[in-house]
């Protein structure tokens, strides 16, 4: 079974631009969560999508948004990029949503390394 | 107080020894606990999850959970150099978020 895929793997953007990252979950998984990982802050939860609905959101500004499609693929968008947005963005998929049952072991994709200059 | 804390590293153990990694959490209603291994430059890889008090063993790995003490640990027996990585403790909280600890760097010395 194929794992979680993320595209692109690397991205360089300029301050003020916007960016869209894509995540395809493991086949059959309906939940996709997004995380930001930086050396200083570690792994921080951005949001979770389950069945095309945002189920939960972390403490990030409104510049960070996402969506999920009917095939469970998810996109994350960051508008008006800032230098501090440089990070590894990881998505993780799980069979069920974080709010349902116990089947929420998450499996991570390889990540998208975003550099903002 | 941070929501999920881990013992500060780096932790160095000789090859063949037992590595003990600890994690405490603040949300008493948390129900699910995970250990991830992350090699440098790679994404986290799920190695263990535990939901019930007690021990759960999988090969050389044992996860231990004590909800009363809000404590979860990971033991790695017969540590190998390939176990050298950062280990992340993650907790699914009662408010449906997965919170990660800062990680403990483990170095297994041949």
mmCIF file of C-alpha atoms in Angstrom:
data_model
loop_
_atom_site.group_PDB
_atom_site.id
_atom_site.type_symbol
_atom_site.label_atom_id
_atom_site.label_comp_id
_atom_site.label_asym_id
_atom_site.label_seq_id
_atom_site.Cartn_x
_atom_site.Cartn_y
_atom_site.Cartn_z
ATOM 1 C CA UNK A 1 0.000 0.000 0.000
ATOM 2 C CA UNK A 2 1.410 3.383 -0.957
ATOM 3 C CA UNK A 3 2.260 5.766 1.832
ATOM 4 C CA UNK A 4 1.432 9.408 2.313
ATOM 5 C CA UNK A 5 2.715 11.579 -0.489
ATOM 6 C CA UNK A 6 3.387 15.293 -0.429
ATOM 7 C CA UNK A 7 4.183 17.683 -3.215
ATOM 8 C CA UNK A 8 6.282 19.573 -3.814
ATOM 9 C CA UNK A 9 9.158 18.331 -1.672
ATOM 10 C CA UNK A 10 11.029 21.612 -1.716
ATOM 11 C CA UNK A 11 9.868 25.154 -2.301
ATOM 12 C CA UNK A 12 11.490 28.560 -2.194
ATOM 13 C CA UNK A 13 9.240 31.599 -1.988
ATOM 14 C CA UNK A 14 9.613 35.299 -1.344
ATOM 15 C CA UNK A 15 8.029 37.226 1.494
ATOM 16 C CA UNK A 16 4.511 38.311 0.665
ATOM 17 C CA UNK A 17 3.853 35.500 -1.775
ATOM 18 C CA UNK A 18 1.447 32.676 -1.174
ATOM 19 C CA UNK A 19 1.993 28.944 -1.434
ATOM 20 C CA UNK A 20 -0.117 25.820 -1.777
ATOM 21 C CA UNK A 21 1.068 22.433 -0.564
ATOM 22 C CA UNK A 22 -0.568 19.137 -1.426
ATOM 23 C CA UNK A 23 -0.988 15.901 0.489
ATOM 24 C CA UNK A 24 -2.386 12.550 -0.641
ATOM 25 C CA UNK A 25 -3.202 10.244 2.265
ATOM 26 C CA UNK A 26 -2.860 6.499 2.448
ATOM 27 C CA UNK A 27 -5.626 4.820 0.478
ATOM 28 C CA UNK A 28 -8.690 4.417 2.682
ATOM 29 C CA UNK A 29 -7.619 7.019 5.211
ATOM 30 C CA UNK A 30 -10.115 9.814 5.637
ATOM 31 C CA UNK A 31 -8.285 12.088 8.052
ATOM 32 C CA UNK A 32 -5.448 14.409 7.110
ATOM 33 C CA UNK A 33 -3.642 16.545 9.650
ATOM 34 C CA UNK A 34 -1.059 19.193 8.918
ATOM 35 C CA UNK A 35 1.918 20.081 11.063
ATOM 36 C CA UNK A 36 4.695 22.646 10.977
ATOM 37 C CA UNK A 37 8.107 21.567 12.199
ATOM 38 C CA UNK A 38 10.854 24.029 13.052
ATOM 39 C CA UNK A 39 14.019 23.588 15.125
ATOM 40 C CA UNK A 40 12.817 26.106 17.700
ATOM 41 C CA UNK A 41 9.165 25.139 18.091
ATOM 42 C CA UNK A 42 9.230 21.482 17.233
ATOM 43 C CA UNK A 43 6.225 19.827 15.666
ATOM 44 C CA UNK A 44 3.108 21.989 15.910
ATOM 45 C CA UNK A 45 -0.409 21.054 14.911
ATOM 46 C CA UNK A 46 -1.967 23.247 12.215
ATOM 47 C CA UNK A 47 -5.328 21.636 11.485
ATOM 48 C CA UNK A 48 -7.124 18.393 10.769
ATOM 49 C CA UNK A 49 -9.524 17.590 7.967
ATOM 50 C CA UNK A 50 -11.896 14.669 8.012
ATOM 51 C CA UNK A 51 -14.438 13.951 5.295
ATOM 52 C CA UNK A 52 -13.846 17.367 3.727
ATOM 53 C CA UNK A 53 -14.516 19.220 6.996
ATOM 54 C CA UNK A 54 -12.021 20.980 9.199
ATOM 55 C CA UNK A 55 -12.357 19.203 12.520
ATOM 56 C CA UNK A 56 -9.773 21.012 14.555
ATOM 57 C CA UNK A 57 -7.341 23.885 14.327
ATOM 58 C CA UNK A 58 -4.126 24.793 16.055
ATOM 59 C CA UNK A 59 -2.928 28.202 17.153
ATOM 60 C CA UNK A 60 -1.844 29.587 13.835
ATOM 61 C CA UNK A 61 -2.956 32.842 12.162
ATOM 62 C CA UNK A 62 -5.639 32.915 9.521
ATOM 63 C CA UNK A 63 -2.974 33.095 6.816
ATOM 64 C CA UNK A 64 -2.796 29.337 7.172
ATOM 65 C CA UNK A 65 -5.757 27.555 5.656
ATOM 66 C CA UNK A 66 -6.572 24.252 4.123
ATOM 67 C CA UNK A 67 -9.149 22.117 2.481
ATOM 68 C CA UNK A 68 -9.873 18.517 1.728
ATOM 69 C CA UNK A 69 -11.358 17.029 -1.384
ATOM 70 C CA UNK A 70 -13.813 14.174 -1.761
ATOM 71 C CA UNK A 71 -10.960 11.758 -2.492
ATOM 72 C CA UNK A 72 -9.374 12.757 0.867
ATOM 73 C CA UNK A 73 -6.504 14.597 -0.761
ATOM 74 C CA UNK A 74 -5.762 17.794 1.093
ATOM 75 C CA UNK A 75 -4.161 21.108 0.321
ATOM 76 C CA UNK A 76 -2.705 23.662 2.647
ATOM 77 C CA UNK A 77 -2.346 27.301 1.716
ATOM 78 C CA UNK A 78 -0.237 29.979 3.319
ATOM 79 C CA UNK A 79 -0.823 33.547 2.208
ATOM 80 C CA UNK A 80 1.377 36.601 2.676
ATOM 81 C CA UNK A 81 4.419 34.532 3.530
ATOM 82 C CA UNK A 82 6.729 35.668 6.302
ATOM 83 C CA UNK A 83 10.322 34.673 6.970
ATOM 84 C CA UNK A 84 9.150 32.790 10.055
ATOM 85 C CA UNK A 85 7.041 30.494 7.892
ATOM 86 C CA UNK A 86 10.193 28.739 6.736
ATOM 87 C CA UNK A 87 9.737 25.212 8.011
ATOM 88 C CA UNK A 88 9.118 21.609 7.184
ATOM 89 C CA UNK A 89 5.401 21.107 6.599
ATOM 90 C CA UNK A 90 4.230 17.612 7.285
ATOM 91 C CA UNK A 91 0.921 16.008 6.671
ATOM 92 C CA UNK A 92 -0.227 12.863 8.403
ATOM 93 C CA UNK A 93 -3.094 10.588 7.534
ATOM 94 C CA UNK A 94 -5.119 8.304 9.727
ATOM 95 C CA UNK A 95 -7.989 5.943 9.167
ATOM 96 C CA UNK A 96 -10.446 7.867 11.269
ATOM 97 C CA UNK A 97 -10.596 11.411 12.501
ATOM 98 C CA UNK A 98 -8.973 12.489 15.717
ATOM 99 C CA UNK A 99 -12.358 12.828 17.330
ATOM 100 C CA UNK A 100 -13.590 9.337 16.579
ATOM 101 C CA UNK A 101 -12.659 6.027 18.137
ATOM 102 C CA UNK A 102 -9.139 4.883 18.592
ATOM 103 C CA UNK A 103 -8.047 4.269 15.028
ATOM 104 C CA UNK A 104 -6.112 7.477 14.716
ATOM 105 C CA UNK A 105 -2.556 6.313 14.517
ATOM 106 C CA UNK A 106 -1.074 8.849 12.181
ATOM 107 C CA UNK A 107 1.373 8.155 9.379
ATOM 108 C CA UNK A 108 3.460 11.008 8.090
ATOM 109 C CA UNK A 109 4.412 11.957 4.587
ATOM 110 C CA UNK A 110 7.953 12.998 3.644
ATOM 111 C CA UNK A 111 7.156 16.679 4.118
ATOM 112 C CA UNK A 112 7.550 19.850 2.091
ATOM 113 C CA UNK A 113 10.536 21.982 2.968
ATOM 114 C CA UNK A 114 9.471 25.619 2.543
ATOM 115 C CA UNK A 115 12.070 28.363 2.525
ATOM 116 C CA UNK A 116 10.906 31.967 2.565
ATOM 117 C CA UNK A 117 13.480 34.582 1.534
ATOM 118 C CA UNK B 1 3.837 24.027 31.920
ATOM 119 C CA UNK B 2 4.125 22.570 28.448
ATOM 120 C CA UNK B 3 1.439 20.136 27.403
ATOM 121 C CA UNK B 4 3.866 17.329 26.566
ATOM 122 C CA UNK B 5 7.359 17.181 27.998
ATOM 123 C CA UNK B 6 10.181 14.750 27.395
ATOM 124 C CA UNK B 7 13.398 14.099 29.229
ATOM 125 C CA UNK B 8 16.054 16.383 27.911
ATOM 126 C CA UNK B 9 18.734 14.864 25.773
ATOM 127 C CA UNK B 10 20.865 14.001 24.178
ATOM 128 C CA UNK B 11 20.775 10.514 25.613
ATOM 129 C CA UNK B 12 23.755 8.286 24.927
ATOM 130 C CA UNK B 13 23.750 4.550 25.546
ATOM 131 C CA UNK B 14 26.215 1.824 24.552
ATOM 132 C CA UNK B 15 25.209 -0.710 21.958
ATOM 133 C CA UNK B 16 23.254 -3.560 23.510
ATOM 134 C CA UNK B 17 22.027 -1.508 26.477
ATOM 135 C CA UNK B 18 18.483 -0.489 27.311
ATOM 136 C CA UNK B 19 17.486 3.049 26.328
ATOM 137 C CA UNK B 20 14.748 4.619 28.424
ATOM 138 C CA UNK B 21 12.783 7.561 27.065
ATOM 139 C CA UNK B 22 10.271 9.393 29.201
ATOM 140 C CA UNK B 23 7.300 11.626 28.539
ATOM 141 C CA UNK B 24 4.820 13.435 30.749
ATOM 142 C CA UNK B 25 1.624 15.170 29.719
ATOM 143 C CA UNK B 26 -0.650 17.703 31.317
ATOM 144 C CA UNK B 27 -4.135 16.856 29.991
ATOM 145 C CA UNK B 28 -5.489 14.241 32.371
ATOM 146 C CA UNK B 29 -8.233 13.326 29.888
ATOM 147 C CA UNK B 30 -5.760 12.201 27.229
ATOM 148 C CA UNK B 31 -6.454 8.696 25.995
ATOM 149 C CA UNK B 32 -3.989 7.869 23.247
ATOM 150 C CA UNK B 33 -0.223 7.974 23.227
ATOM 151 C CA UNK B 34 2.270 7.520 20.463
ATOM 152 C CA UNK B 35 5.999 7.231 19.998
ATOM 153 C CA UNK B 36 7.582 8.352 16.771
ATOM 154 C CA UNK B 37 11.156 7.996 15.614
ATOM 155 C CA UNK B 38 12.612 10.700 13.418
ATOM 156 C CA UNK B 39 15.927 10.338 11.676
ATOM 157 C CA UNK B 40 17.710 13.510 10.725
ATOM 158 C CA UNK B 41 16.212 14.974 7.574
ATOM 159 C CA UNK B 42 13.338 12.492 7.536
ATOM 160 C CA UNK B 43 9.714 12.619 8.623
ATOM 161 C CA UNK B 44 8.494 11.008 11.859
ATOM 162 C CA UNK B 45 7.813 7.284 11.727
ATOM 163 C CA UNK B 46 5.251 5.722 14.058
ATOM 164 C CA UNK B 47 6.846 2.953 16.110
ATOM 165 C CA UNK B 48 4.445 2.390 19.007
ATOM 166 C CA UNK B 49 1.049 3.421 20.260
ATOM 167 C CA UNK B 50 -0.612 2.631 23.562
ATOM 168 C CA UNK B 51 -4.077 3.326 24.908
ATOM 169 C CA UNK B 52 -4.320 1.315 28.131
ATOM 170 C CA UNK B 53 -2.394 1.453 31.380
ATOM 171 C CA UNK B 54 0.458 -1.007 31.578
ATOM 172 C CA UNK B 55 3.027 -2.282 29.154
ATOM 173 C CA UNK B 56 2.842 -2.958 25.462
ATOM 174 C CA UNK B 57 5.672 -4.810 23.793
ATOM 175 C CA UNK B 58 6.613 -4.923 20.118
ATOM 176 C CA UNK B 59 9.916 -6.564 19.368
ATOM 177 C CA UNK B 60 12.683 -4.641 21.101
ATOM 178 C CA UNK B 61 10.316 -1.801 22.001
ATOM 179 C CA UNK B 62 8.142 -1.564 25.101
ATOM 180 C CA UNK B 63 5.769 1.302 25.764
ATOM 181 C CA UNK B 64 4.623 1.870 29.321
ATOM 182 C CA UNK B 65 1.635 3.993 30.292
ATOM 183 C CA UNK B 66 0.587 5.234 33.700
ATOM 184 C CA UNK B 67 -2.417 7.525 33.344
ATOM 185 C CA UNK B 68 -2.617 8.259 37.067
ATOM 186 C CA UNK B 69 0.884 9.691 36.944
ATOM 187 C CA UNK B 70 0.366 11.124 33.453
ATOM 188 C CA UNK B 71 3.478 9.392 32.314
ATOM 189 C CA UNK B 72 4.406 7.357 29.282
ATOM 190 C CA UNK B 73 7.755 5.823 28.491
ATOM 191 C CA UNK B 74 9.508 3.913 25.756
ATOM 192 C CA UNK B 75 12.132 1.280 26.428
ATOM 193 C CA UNK B 76 14.416 0.086 23.675
ATOM 194 C CA UNK B 77 16.153 -3.176 24.518
ATOM 195 C CA UNK B 78 19.401 -4.291 22.905
ATOM 196 C CA UNK B 79 19.925 -0.808 21.469
ATOM 197 C CA UNK B 80 21.532 -0.696 18.051
ATOM 198 C CA UNK B 81 23.374 2.155 16.321
ATOM 199 C CA UNK B 82 20.467 2.256 13.860
ATOM 200 C CA UNK B 83 18.243 3.314 16.770
ATOM 201 C CA UNK B 84 20.098 6.632 16.909
ATOM 202 C CA UNK B 85 17.424 9.200 16.156
ATOM 203 C CA UNK B 86 15.114 11.698 17.799
ATOM 204 C CA UNK B 87 12.155 10.111 19.572
ATOM 205 C CA UNK B 88 8.945 12.104 19.717
ATOM 206 C CA UNK B 89 6.202 11.462 22.216
ATOM 207 C CA UNK B 90 2.730 12.428 20.992
ATOM 208 C CA UNK B 91 -0.483 12.625 22.956
ATOM 209 C CA UNK B 92 -4.027 12.802 21.662
ATOM 210 C CA UNK B 93 -5.694 15.159 24.084
ATOM 211 C CA UNK B 94 -9.269 15.244 25.305
ATOM 212 C CA UNK B 95 -9.838 18.168 22.955
ATOM 213 C CA UNK B 96 -8.984 16.105 19.903
ATOM 214 C CA UNK B 97 -5.573 17.451 19.072
ATOM 215 C CA UNK B 98 -2.341 15.522 18.827
ATOM 216 C CA UNK B 99 0.356 17.362 20.743
ATOM 217 C CA UNK B 100 3.984 16.438 20.243
ATOM 218 C CA UNK B 101 6.740 16.718 22.782
ATOM 219 C CA UNK B 102 10.024 18.409 21.897
ATOM 220 C CA UNK B 103 11.738 15.085 21.317
ATOM 221 C CA UNK B 104 14.692 13.301 22.876
ATOM 222 C CA UNK B 105 17.794 12.706 20.821
ATOM 223 C CA UNK B 106 19.187 9.204 21.303
ATOM 224 C CA UNK B 107 22.688 8.209 20.353
ATOM 225 C CA UNK B 108 23.704 4.542 20.507
ATOM 226 C CA UNK B 109 27.444 4.205 20.730
ATOM 227 C CA UNK B 110 28.986 1.119 19.045
#
